Coordinates of C-alpha atoms and ligand atoms in Angstrom, one line a residue:
M241 CA 0.0 0.0 0.0
A242 CA 1.2 3.5 -0.8
S243 CA 2.6 5.4 2.1
D244 CA -0.1 8.0 1.6
S245 CA -3.0 5.5 1.2
P246 CA -6.1 6.2 3.3
L247 CA -6.5 5.1 6.9
Y248 CA -9.6 4.9 9.2
I249 CA -10.0 5.0 12.9
G250 CA -12.6 3.1 15.0
F251 CA -13.0 3.9 18.7
D252 CA -14.6 1.7 21.3
L253 CA -15.7 3.5 24.4
S254 CA -16.6 0.6 26.6
T255 CA -17.1 -0.1 30.3
Q256 CA -13.5 -0.6 31.3
Q257 CA -11.5 1.0 28.5
L258 CA -11.3 3.2 25.4
K259 CA -9.6 1.6 22.5
G260 CA -8.6 3.1 19.1
L261 CA -7.9 0.9 16.1
V262 CA -6.5 2.1 12.8
V263 CA -7.2 0.1 9.6
N264 CA -6.4 0.6 5.9
S265 CA -8.7 0.2 3.0
D266 CA -7.8 -3.5 2.8
L267 CA -9.3 -3.8 6.4
K268 CA -5.9 -4.6 7.9
V269 CA -5.1 -3.3 11.4
V270 CA -2.1 -0.9 11.3
H271 CA -2.2 0.6 14.8
A272 CA -4.0 -0.1 18.1
A273 CA -4.1 1.9 21.3
K274 CA -5.9 1.4 24.6
F275 CA -6.6 3.5 27.7
D276 CA -7.6 1.2 30.6
F277 CA -9.8 3.3 32.9
D278 CA -8.7 1.7 36.2
A279 CA -5.1 1.4 35.4
D280 CA -4.4 4.5 33.3
S281 CA -6.7 7.3 34.6
K282 CA -5.8 9.9 37.1
G283 CA -8.2 11.5 39.6
F284 CA -11.2 9.2 39.5
P285 CA -12.1 6.8 42.3
I286 CA -13.5 4.3 39.9
K287 CA -13.5 0.5 40.0
K288 CA -13.9 -1.5 36.8
G289 CA -14.6 1.8 35.1
V290 CA -17.5 2.8 37.2
L291 CA -18.8 4.2 40.5
N292 CA -21.6 2.7 42.6
N293 CA -24.3 4.0 44.9
E294 CA -25.4 0.7 46.3
A295 CA -28.2 2.2 48.3
E296 CA -30.1 3.2 45.2
H297 CA -28.7 0.5 42.9
E298 CA -27.0 3.2 40.8
V299 CA -23.9 2.5 38.6
F300 CA -22.4 5.5 36.8
A301 CA -19.2 6.7 35.2
P302 CA -17.6 10.2 35.3
V303 CA -17.8 11.7 31.8
A304 CA -14.5 13.6 32.3
L305 CA -12.8 10.2 32.6
W306 CA -13.7 9.5 29.0
L307 CA -12.3 12.9 27.9
Q308 CA -9.0 12.0 29.7
A309 CA -9.1 8.6 27.9
L310 CA -9.6 10.1 24.4
D311 CA -6.7 12.5 25.0
G312 CA -4.7 9.4 26.1
V313 CA -5.5 7.2 23.1
L314 CA -4.8 9.9 20.6
E315 CA -1.4 10.6 22.3
S316 CA -0.6 7.0 22.3
L317 CA -1.4 6.7 18.5
R318 CA 0.8 9.7 17.9
K319 CA 3.6 8.0 19.9
Q320 CA 3.2 4.9 17.7
G321 CA 3.9 7.1 14.7
L322 CA 0.4 7.3 13.2
D323 CA 0.4 9.8 10.3
F324 CA -2.9 11.5 11.2
R325 CA -2.9 13.2 7.8
R326 CA -3.8 9.9 6.2
V327 CA -6.9 9.4 8.3
K328 CA -9.9 9.9 6.0
G329 CA -12.7 8.7 8.3
I330 CA -13.4 8.3 12.0
S331 CA -16.2 6.3 13.5
G332 CA -16.9 4.9 16.9
A333 CA -18.8 2.6 19.2
G334 CA -20.0 3.4 22.7
Q335 CA -21.2 1.2 25.6
Q336 CA -25.0 1.1 25.0
H337 CA -27.7 3.0 26.8
G338 CA -25.5 5.4 28.8
S339 CA -26.6 9.1 28.6
V340 CA -24.5 12.3 28.7
Y341 CA -26.2 15.5 29.9
W342 CA -24.8 18.6 28.2
G343 CA -25.0 22.1 29.8
Q344 CA -26.2 25.3 28.2
N345 CA -22.6 26.2 27.2
A346 CA -21.8 22.9 25.5
E347 CA -22.1 23.9 21.9
S348 CA -20.0 27.0 22.4
L349 CA -17.3 25.0 24.4
L350 CA -17.2 22.4 21.6
R351 CA -17.1 24.9 18.8
N352 CA -14.2 26.9 20.4
L353 CA -11.9 24.0 21.4
D354 CA -8.4 25.3 21.9
S355 CA -5.7 23.1 20.5
S356 CA -3.2 24.1 23.1
K357 CA -5.3 22.4 25.9
S358 CA -6.4 18.8 26.5
L359 CA -10.1 17.9 26.0
E360 CA -10.4 17.3 29.7
E361 CA -9.1 20.7 30.6
Q362 CA -11.6 22.6 28.5
L363 CA -14.7 20.4 28.4
E364 CA -15.1 19.5 32.1
D365 CA -17.7 22.2 32.5
A366 CA -19.6 21.4 29.3
F367 CA -21.9 19.0 31.2
S368 CA -25.0 19.8 33.3
H369 CA -24.3 16.5 35.2
P370 CA -20.8 15.0 35.7
Y371 CA -21.9 11.4 35.4
S372 CA -23.3 9.0 32.8
P373 CA -25.6 6.3 34.1
N374 CA -24.0 3.0 33.2
W375 CA -25.7 -0.1 31.6
Q376 CA -25.1 -2.0 34.9
D377 CA -27.4 0.4 36.8
S378 CA -30.6 -1.1 38.2
S379 CA -32.2 1.9 39.9
T380 CA -35.2 2.4 37.5
Q381 CA -37.7 -0.4 38.4
N382 CA -40.5 2.1 39.0
E383 CA -39.8 3.9 35.7
C384 CA -39.6 0.5 33.9
D385 CA -43.0 -0.4 35.2
E386 CA -44.4 2.8 33.8
F387 CA -42.8 2.3 30.4
D388 CA -44.2 -1.2 30.2
A389 CA -47.6 0.0 31.2
A390 CA -47.6 3.0 28.8
L391 CA -48.2 0.7 25.8
G392 CA -50.3 -1.8 27.7
D393 CA -47.7 -4.3 28.8
R394 CA -44.1 -5.4 28.2
K395 CA -45.1 -7.4 25.1
H396 CA -46.5 -4.3 23.4
L397 CA -43.5 -2.3 24.4
A398 CA -41.2 -4.9 23.0
Q399 CA -43.3 -5.0 19.8
A400 CA -42.9 -1.2 19.4
T401 CA -39.3 -0.6 20.6
G402 CA -37.6 -4.0 20.2
S403 CA -37.3 -4.5 23.9
K404 CA -39.5 -4.5 27.1
A405 CA -38.4 -1.9 29.6
H406 CA -35.0 -2.4 31.0
H407 CA -33.3 -0.7 34.0
R408 CA -30.4 0.4 31.8
F409 CA -32.4 1.6 28.8
T410 CA -32.0 5.4 28.3
G411 CA -35.8 6.3 28.4
P412 CA -36.4 4.9 31.9
Q413 CA -33.0 6.4 33.0
I414 CA -34.0 9.9 31.6
L415 CA -37.4 9.7 33.3
R416 CA -35.7 8.9 36.7
F417 CA -33.2 11.8 36.0
T418 CA -36.1 14.3 35.5
R419 CA -37.4 13.2 39.0
K420 CA -34.1 13.0 40.9
H421 CA -32.4 16.0 39.4
P422 CA -35.3 18.3 38.0
G423 CA -33.1 21.4 38.3
V424 CA -30.3 19.8 36.4
Y425 CA -32.6 18.4 33.8
K426 CA -34.0 21.8 33.2
K427 CA -30.6 23.2 32.6
T428 CA -29.6 20.4 30.2
S429 CA -29.4 21.6 26.6
R430 CA -28.9 18.2 24.9
I431 CA -28.7 14.5 25.8
S432 CA -26.2 12.3 24.0
L433 CA -25.8 8.5 24.0
V434 CA -22.2 7.4 24.6
S435 CA -21.8 6.8 20.9
S436 CA -23.1 10.2 19.8
F437 CA -21.1 11.8 22.6
L438 CA -17.9 10.3 21.1
A439 CA -18.9 11.6 17.6
S440 CA -19.7 15.0 19.1
L441 CA -16.1 15.4 20.4
F442 CA -14.6 14.9 17.0
L443 CA -17.2 17.1 15.2
G444 CA -17.0 20.0 17.7
H445 CA -20.8 20.1 17.9
I446 CA -23.5 17.7 19.2
A447 CA -24.0 14.8 16.9
P448 CA -27.3 13.0 16.2
F449 CA -28.1 9.6 17.5
D450 CA -27.3 6.5 15.5
I451 CA -30.2 4.5 13.9
S452 CA -29.2 1.3 15.7
D453 CA -28.1 2.7 19.1
V454 CA -31.3 4.7 19.4
C455 CA -33.1 1.4 19.7
G456 CA -31.5 1.0 23.2
M457 CA -33.6 3.7 24.7
N458 CA -37.2 2.3 24.8
L459 CA -38.2 5.4 23.0
W460 CA -37.8 4.6 19.3
N461 CA -40.6 2.9 17.4
I462 CA -38.7 0.6 15.1
K463 CA -41.4 -0.2 12.6
K464 CA -42.5 3.4 12.4
G465 CA -38.9 4.7 12.2
A466 CA -39.7 7.5 14.6
Y467 CA -39.9 8.3 18.3
D468 CA -43.0 6.8 19.9
E469 CA -45.1 9.8 21.0
R470 CA -46.6 8.0 23.9
L471 CA -43.2 7.1 25.3
I472 CA -41.8 10.5 24.7
Q473 CA -44.8 11.9 26.6
L474 CA -44.1 9.6 29.6
C475 CA -40.3 10.1 29.5
S476 CA -40.5 13.9 29.4
G477 CA -42.0 13.8 32.9
A478 CA -43.1 17.2 34.1
F479 CA -41.1 19.0 31.4
G480 CA -42.9 18.7 28.2
V481 CA -42.6 16.7 25.0
E482 CA -41.1 19.4 22.7
D483 CA -38.4 20.1 25.3
L484 CA -37.4 16.5 25.4
K485 CA -37.5 16.1 21.6
Q486 CA -35.2 19.1 21.3
K487 CA -32.8 17.6 23.9
L488 CA -32.7 14.3 22.0
G489 CA -32.5 15.6 18.4
E490 CA -33.0 14.0 15.0
V491 CA -32.1 10.5 14.1
P492 CA -30.8 10.1 10.5
E493 CA -31.6 6.8 8.8
D494 CA -28.2 6.2 7.1
G495 CA -25.6 4.5 9.4
G496 CA -22.9 5.6 7.0
L497 CA -23.9 9.3 7.1
H498 CA -21.1 11.9 6.8
L499 CA -21.7 14.0 9.9
G500 CA -19.1 16.6 8.9
S501 CA -15.3 17.2 9.0
V502 CA -13.2 16.7 12.1
H503 CA -13.0 19.9 14.2
A504 CA -9.9 22.1 13.7
Y505 CA -8.8 21.2 17.2
F506 CA -7.8 17.7 16.0
V507 CA -6.2 19.2 12.8
E508 CA -4.0 21.6 14.8
R509 CA -3.2 19.3 17.8
F510 CA -2.7 16.0 16.1
G511 CA -2.3 16.8 12.4
F512 CA -5.5 15.3 11.1
S513 CA -6.4 16.4 7.5
P514 CA -9.1 19.1 7.5
D515 CA -11.2 16.9 5.2
C516 CA -11.2 13.9 7.6
T517 CA -14.8 12.9 7.9
V518 CA -16.7 11.8 11.0
I519 CA -19.1 8.9 10.3
S520 CA -21.9 8.3 12.8
A521 CA -20.8 6.2 15.8
T522 CA -23.0 3.3 17.0
G523 CA -23.4 1.1 20.0
D524 CA -20.7 -1.3 21.0
N525 CA -22.8 -4.3 20.3
P526 CA -24.0 -3.1 16.9
A527 CA -20.4 -2.3 16.0
T528 CA -19.3 -5.8 17.0
I529 CA -21.5 -7.4 14.4
L530 CA -19.7 -5.1 11.8
A531 CA -16.3 -6.7 12.6
L532 CA -16.9 -9.3 9.9
P533 CA -19.5 -10.0 7.2
L534 CA -21.9 -11.8 9.5
L535 CA -24.5 -14.1 7.8
P536 CA -28.0 -14.5 9.2
S537 CA -27.1 -18.1 10.0
D538 CA -24.1 -17.1 12.2
A539 CA -24.0 -16.3 15.9
M540 CA -21.6 -14.1 17.7
V541 CA -20.9 -14.2 21.5
S542 CA -19.2 -11.2 22.9
L543 CA -17.4 -12.1 26.2
G544 CA -16.7 -8.6 27.5
T545 CA -17.8 -7.1 30.9
S546 CA -21.2 -8.1 29.7
T547 CA -21.9 -11.4 27.8
T548 CA -23.9 -10.6 24.7
F549 CA -25.2 -13.0 22.1
L550 CA -25.7 -11.3 18.7
M551 CA -27.2 -12.2 15.4
S552 CA -28.0 -10.3 12.2
T553 CA -31.4 -11.3 10.9
P554 CA -34.1 -10.2 8.4
S555 CA -36.8 -11.3 10.9
Y556 CA -38.3 -8.9 13.4
K557 CA -39.6 -11.2 16.2
P558 CA -39.6 -9.1 19.3
D559 CA -40.1 -10.8 22.6
P560 CA -39.9 -9.4 26.2
A561 CA -36.9 -11.7 26.9
T562 CA -34.8 -10.5 24.0
H563 CA -33.7 -7.3 22.1
F564 CA -34.1 -6.2 18.5
F565 CA -32.3 -3.2 17.2
N566 CA -32.1 -1.7 13.7
H567 CA -29.1 -3.1 12.0
P568 CA -26.4 -0.4 12.2
T569 CA -25.7 -0.2 8.4
T570 CA -28.3 -2.2 6.5
P571 CA -31.9 -1.2 6.2
G572 CA -34.2 -4.3 6.2
L573 CA -31.9 -6.2 8.6
Y574 CA -32.1 -6.2 12.4
M575 CA -29.8 -7.1 15.1
F576 CA -30.9 -9.7 17.6
M577 CA -29.3 -9.5 21.1
L578 CA -29.3 -11.1 24.5
C579 CA -27.4 -9.2 27.1
Y580 CA -26.2 -10.5 30.5
K581 CA -24.9 -8.3 33.2
N582 CA -23.2 -11.2 34.9
G583 CA -20.6 -11.9 32.2
G584 CA -16.9 -11.4 32.6
L585 CA -17.0 -10.1 36.2
A586 CA -19.1 -13.1 37.3
R587 CA -16.7 -15.5 35.7
E588 CA -13.8 -13.7 37.4
H589 CA -15.5 -14.3 40.8
V590 CA -15.5 -18.0 40.2
R591 CA -11.9 -17.8 38.9
D592 CA -10.7 -16.0 42.0
A593 CA -12.6 -18.4 44.3
I594 CA -10.9 -21.4 42.6
N595 CA -7.4 -19.8 42.8
E596 CA -8.1 -19.0 46.5
S597 CA -9.2 -22.5 47.3
L598 CA -6.1 -23.9 45.6
K599 CA -4.0 -21.3 47.3
D600 CA -2.4 -20.7 43.9
T601 CA -2.6 -17.6 41.7
P602 CA -0.8 -18.5 38.5
A603 CA 0.8 -16.0 36.2
Q604 CA -2.0 -16.7 33.8
P605 CA -4.9 -16.1 36.3
W606 CA -7.3 -18.2 34.2
A607 CA -5.1 -21.3 34.2
N608 CA -6.8 -23.1 37.1
F609 CA -10.3 -22.1 36.1
D610 CA -9.7 -23.5 32.6
K611 CA -8.1 -26.7 33.8
V612 CA -11.0 -27.4 36.2
A613 CA -13.7 -26.5 33.7
L614 CA -12.2 -28.9 31.2
Q615 CA -11.8 -31.7 33.7
T616 CA -15.4 -31.4 34.8
A617 CA -17.9 -33.5 32.7
P618 CA -20.7 -31.7 30.9
L619 CA -23.3 -30.8 33.5
G620 CA -21.2 -32.5 36.1
Q621 CA -22.5 -35.9 35.0
Q622 CA -20.0 -38.7 35.5
S623 CA -22.5 -41.1 34.0
P624 CA -25.8 -40.6 32.1
T625 CA -27.8 -41.7 35.1
D626 CA -26.3 -38.9 37.4
P627 CA -28.5 -35.9 37.8
M628 CA -27.3 -32.8 35.9
K629 CA -25.8 -30.0 37.9
M630 CA -26.8 -26.5 37.0
G631 CA -27.0 -23.1 38.7
L632 CA -27.4 -19.3 38.4
F633 CA -24.4 -17.2 39.4
F634 CA -25.4 -13.5 39.7
P635 CA -23.0 -11.2 41.7
R636 CA -25.1 -8.4 40.1
H637 CA -28.9 -8.1 39.5
E638 CA -29.3 -10.0 36.2
I639 CA -31.2 -8.7 33.1
V640 CA -32.4 -12.0 31.6
P641 CA -34.1 -13.2 33.7
N642 CA -34.7 -10.2 35.9
I643 CA -33.4 -11.7 39.1
P644 CA -31.6 -9.9 42.0
K645 CA -28.1 -10.8 42.9
G646 CA -27.6 -14.2 44.4
Q647 CA -26.4 -17.8 43.7
W648 CA -28.6 -20.8 43.3
R649 CA -27.5 -24.4 42.7
F650 CA -29.7 -27.2 41.5
T651 CA -29.7 -30.8 40.3
Y652 CA -32.0 -31.9 37.5
D653 CA -32.9 -35.4 36.4
A654 CA -33.7 -35.3 32.7
N655 CA -35.4 -38.7 32.8
T656 CA -37.9 -37.9 35.5
G657 CA -38.0 -34.1 35.1
N658 CA -37.2 -33.8 38.7
L659 CA -35.5 -30.5 39.6
K660 CA -34.1 -29.9 43.1
E661 CA -32.5 -26.9 44.7
T662 CA -29.5 -28.4 46.5
T663 CA -25.8 -28.1 47.0
D664 CA -25.6 -31.9 47.6
G665 CA -23.1 -33.4 45.3
W666 CA -21.6 -30.0 44.4
N667 CA -17.9 -29.6 44.9
S668 CA -17.7 -25.8 45.2
P669 CA -16.0 -23.7 43.9
Q670 CA -14.4 -26.3 41.5
D671 CA -17.7 -27.4 39.9
E672 CA -18.7 -23.8 39.3
A673 CA -16.1 -23.2 36.6
R674 CA -17.9 -25.3 34.1
A675 CA -21.3 -24.6 35.6
I676 CA -21.0 -20.8 35.1
I677 CA -20.0 -21.1 31.5
E678 CA -22.8 -23.6 30.9
S679 CA -25.3 -21.4 32.7
Q680 CA -24.5 -18.4 30.5
L681 CA -24.4 -20.3 27.3
L682 CA -27.5 -22.5 28.0
S683 CA -29.4 -19.2 28.5
C684 CA -28.2 -18.0 25.1
R685 CA -29.2 -21.3 23.4
L686 CA -32.6 -21.3 25.1
R687 CA -33.4 -17.8 24.0
S688 CA -32.1 -17.9 20.4
R689 CA -33.5 -21.3 19.4
D690 CA -36.3 -19.7 17.3
L691 CA -33.8 -17.8 15.2
T692 CA -31.4 -20.6 14.4
E693 CA -31.8 -22.4 11.1
N694 CA -31.9 -26.0 10.1
P695 CA -28.6 -26.6 8.4
G696 CA -29.9 -29.8 6.5
G697 CA -28.1 -33.1 6.4
G698 CA -30.2 -34.4 9.3
L699 CA -28.5 -32.0 11.7
P700 CA -30.5 -30.2 14.4
S701 CA -31.1 -26.4 14.1
Q702 CA -28.0 -24.5 15.2
P703 CA -25.8 -21.7 13.9
R704 CA -23.5 -22.2 10.9
R705 CA -20.6 -20.7 12.8
V706 CA -20.2 -19.3 16.3
Y707 CA -17.8 -16.3 16.5
L708 CA -16.3 -15.4 19.9
V709 CA -15.2 -11.9 20.5
G710 CA -14.3 -9.7 23.5
G711 CA -11.9 -10.2 26.3
G712 CA -13.0 -13.8 27.1
S713 CA -12.6 -14.9 23.5
K714 CA -9.0 -15.8 24.0
N715 CA -10.1 -18.5 26.5
K716 CA -9.9 -21.9 24.7
A717 CA -11.8 -23.7 27.5
I718 CA -14.8 -21.4 27.1
A719 CA -14.6 -21.8 23.3
K720 CA -14.7 -25.6 23.6
I721 CA -17.7 -25.6 25.9
A722 CA -19.4 -23.0 23.7
G723 CA -19.1 -25.4 20.7
E724 CA -20.6 -28.2 22.8
I725 CA -23.6 -26.1 23.9
L726 CA -24.3 -23.8 21.0
G727 CA -23.2 -26.1 18.2
G728 CA -22.0 -24.5 15.0
V729 CA -21.9 -26.7 11.9
E730 CA -18.5 -25.3 10.8
G731 CA -17.1 -24.7 14.3
V732 CA -16.2 -22.0 16.8
Y733 CA -14.1 -19.1 15.5
S734 CA -12.3 -16.1 17.0
L735 CA -11.2 -13.0 15.3
D736 CA -7.6 -12.3 14.8
V737 CA -8.1 -9.0 16.7
G738 CA -9.2 -10.8 19.8
D739 CA -10.8 -8.3 22.2
N740 CA -10.8 -5.4 19.7
A741 CA -13.7 -6.6 17.5
C742 CA -15.9 -3.8 18.5
A743 CA -13.4 -1.1 17.6
L744 CA -12.7 -3.0 14.4
G745 CA -16.4 -2.9 13.5
A746 CA -16.4 0.8 14.1
A747 CA -13.3 1.2 11.9
Y748 CA -14.9 -0.9 9.1
K749 CA -18.0 1.4 9.4
A750 CA -15.8 4.3 8.7
V751 CA -14.2 2.5 5.6
W752 CA -17.7 1.7 4.3
G753 CA -19.0 5.2 5.0
I754 CA -16.3 6.9 3.0
E755 CA -15.5 4.3 0.3
R756 CA -18.9 2.9 -0.6
Q757 CA -20.3 3.3 -4.1
P758 CA -23.8 4.7 -4.2
G759 CA -26.2 2.1 -2.9
Q760 CA -23.4 -0.4 -1.9
T761 CA -24.2 -2.3 1.2
F762 CA -21.8 -2.8 4.1
E763 CA -21.9 -6.5 3.6
D764 CA -21.0 -6.1 -0.1
L765 CA -18.1 -3.8 0.5
I766 CA -16.6 -5.6 3.5
G767 CA -17.4 -9.0 2.0
Q768 CA -15.3 -8.2 -1.1
R769 CA -12.3 -7.1 1.0
W770 CA -12.6 -9.7 3.7
N771 CA -9.7 -12.1 3.9
E772 CA -11.1 -15.0 5.9
A773 CA -7.9 -17.0 6.1
E774 CA -6.1 -14.1 7.5
F775 CA -8.8 -12.6 9.8
I776 CA -10.3 -15.5 11.7
E777 CA -9.1 -18.7 13.3
K778 CA -11.1 -21.8 14.1
I779 CA -10.5 -22.3 17.9
A780 CA -12.9 -25.2 18.7
D781 CA -15.2 -27.7 17.2
G782 CA -18.9 -26.8 17.0
Y783 CA -21.6 -29.4 16.8
Q784 CA -20.7 -32.7 18.4
K785 CA -23.4 -35.4 18.2
G786 CA -24.4 -36.6 21.7
V787 CA -23.2 -33.7 23.8
F788 CA -25.3 -31.1 21.9
E789 CA -28.4 -33.3 22.5
Q790 CA -27.4 -33.7 26.2
Y791 CA -27.4 -30.0 26.5
G792 CA -30.7 -29.9 24.6
Q793 CA -32.2 -32.0 27.4
A794 CA -30.6 -29.7 30.0
I795 CA -32.4 -26.7 28.5
E796 CA -35.7 -28.0 29.8
G797 CA -34.4 -28.2 33.3
F798 CA -32.6 -24.8 32.9
E799 CA -35.9 -23.1 32.0
K800 CA -37.6 -24.7 34.9
M801 CA -34.8 -23.7 37.3
E802 CA -35.1 -20.0 36.1
L803 CA -38.9 -20.1 36.6
Q804 CA -38.5 -21.5 40.1
V805 CA -35.9 -18.9 41.1
L806 CA -38.1 -16.1 39.6
Q807 CA -41.1 -17.4 41.7
Q808 CA -39.0 -17.5 44.8
V809 CA -37.7 -14.0 44.5
A810 CA -41.2 -12.7 43.5
E811 CA -42.6 -14.3 46.7
K812 CA -39.9 -12.5 48.7
G813 CA -40.9 -9.3 46.8
D814 CA -37.4 -9.0 45.3
G815 CA -37.7 -9.5 41.6
D816 CA -40.6 -9.2 39.1
D817 CA -42.8 -11.6 37.2
Y818 CA -40.6 -11.7 34.1
Ligands
ADP277 N1 -8.2 -15.4 29.3 C1 -9.4 -14.9 29.7 N2 -10.4 -15.8 29.9 C2 -11.6 -15.4 30.3 N3 -12.0 -14.1 30.4 C3 -11.0 -13.1 30.1 C4 -9.7 -13.5 29.7 N4 -9.0 -12.4 29.5 C5 -9.9 -11.3 29.7 N5 -11.1 -11.8 30.1 C6 -12.3 -11.0 30.5 O1 -12.5 -10.0 29.5 C7 -13.2 -8.9 30.2 C8 -12.9 -7.6 29.4 O2 -13.4 -7.8 28.1 P1 -13.4 -6.6 27.1 O3 -14.2 -7.0 25.9 O4 -12.1 -6.1 26.9 O5 -14.2 -5.5 28.0 P2 -15.4 -4.4 27.7 O6 -16.6 -5.0 28.2 O7 -15.0 -3.2 28.6 O8 -15.3 -4.1 26.3 C9 -12.7 -8.9 31.6 O9 -13.8 -8.7 32.5 C10 -12.1 -10.3 31.8 O10 -12.8 -11.0 32.7
5SP278 O1 -26.0 -3.0 28.1 C1 -25.4 -3.6 27.2 C2 -26.1 -4.0 26.0 O2 -27.5 -3.8 26.1 C3 -23.9 -3.8 27.3 O3 -23.4 -4.8 26.4 C4 -23.1 -2.5 27.1 O4 -23.3 -2.1 25.7 C5 -21.7 -2.5 27.5 O5 -21.0 -3.6 27.1 P1 -19.5 -4.0 27.3 O6 -18.8 -2.9 28.0 O7 -19.5 -5.3 28.1 O8 -18.9 -4.2 26.0

């Protein structure tokens, strides 16, 4: 490639870090930089990227932390020798649902950015509220009840917006904000999602929402392609519909839209070309499905802080247990998603308990967890007549199903259908390594089974391929168990870029936004340039006759177990009747 050929940057502003990935027009990664919030930030008392107010079940992140992180990632790319003049397009991905509250002076501060100062130094005062509610927040049960009721029930809300009401979704969060901070809400000029916040920094004015990420708000009517008036009415609280609409702004339909040129701040401070274009930024999960030309028969599992299960599909089949979003680039396609709060951090709890019980913390902290998980038989069954061991491991209030934090262990006899809550026969914490992976993946299989296709050849319905991405995708033990549970006719794959898939998808979005021919779809452009042999690696077998069917039987027990725990917590007045 010529030394002046175009480059594109994709950013990923996630829970625990900001990443920046630079690719060329051939989709190859040429630079990568990362700012880890806990390790690299200064002046924020955060843990795992967030702050907690346990009393109100609030989880939130300081917005100024993200400014510091963007300064840091750009500096790090500069140190690596990135020639910013070659960057033709920038796009990004943000952790979904989080909202940023801009003050009255925001547009003027953004417009007048001074290239002799850092972003943090001059934008700290651009916000009416210093914190962004995080997707792990569960403070909005009352508001969720009101959202579900506003359209009749949760089924109707899911039909209209792609999801029932969720604690973390931006609509319920904004409604709570109007009540908890009415004075601040009044002084708020605009509200951004984390994705549009990121785009706003590069543009030097407030960017519109993205067509896919807007579906994480419980405010957007997907089939109508417009805000749902009834929900906007509810969400605006005591402040009026027009005021809220103005705060939220327009939502352009085109995911490849050129929002404008990068602000002069970045030209002067880093040497970007003045014609470098900002392409709309999307949510981190929508961006993840753009990291490869994903077929409707494929499944992706993102093993980040959250575990998410993603598919691209032409069918819109909303259900209160799942999420549908507009596809981030391709009208007529949707993204199907399951999201679990108890993903990476819950697995880390079991990992740490195992290391502690063995009094051994190896250099590779997952080594004992992996060994024990692989030594344990599927479902802890030494022989087919043994009962299956299964459990729920929720250090945080879970999303699907909506169950407060806790741990439950069961045994299930698939022959008799007998389910028993018991720790008898469990060797904890050792048995929990396999059990927590199984628990997370059985839930994915249970809830996605209506979308998987029959591959023919007498095989049961399952994905063609399972792609693993995110921090946990380098874990071969998890990959092996994922293949056994989810199947995958062609196997389980990981992306060459490991835990950078989301930033990669954002970078590919920028390539497509700038280089597409009129009418050319993302799948077409990326499909033509995609070099499968170089970009992905098969890391485990997928479908294996026998064990896949064994897990098929376990699903019946798993569903029963969830219902029983839901009932128990409802009786205690802790959960809801999901
Ligand atoms: N070898 C590993 N095995 C299992 N999990 C891992 C491994 N390495 C990292 N992780 C998990 O990856 C998570 C971070 O994933 P990442 O996708 O980078 O985060 P984010 O959600 O912030 O985007 C951590 O919570 C960690 O538990
Ligand atoms: O809430 C969701 C999706 O609905 C989360 O997936 C967030 O989007 C943050 O994800 P990670 O930081 O784990 O990537």
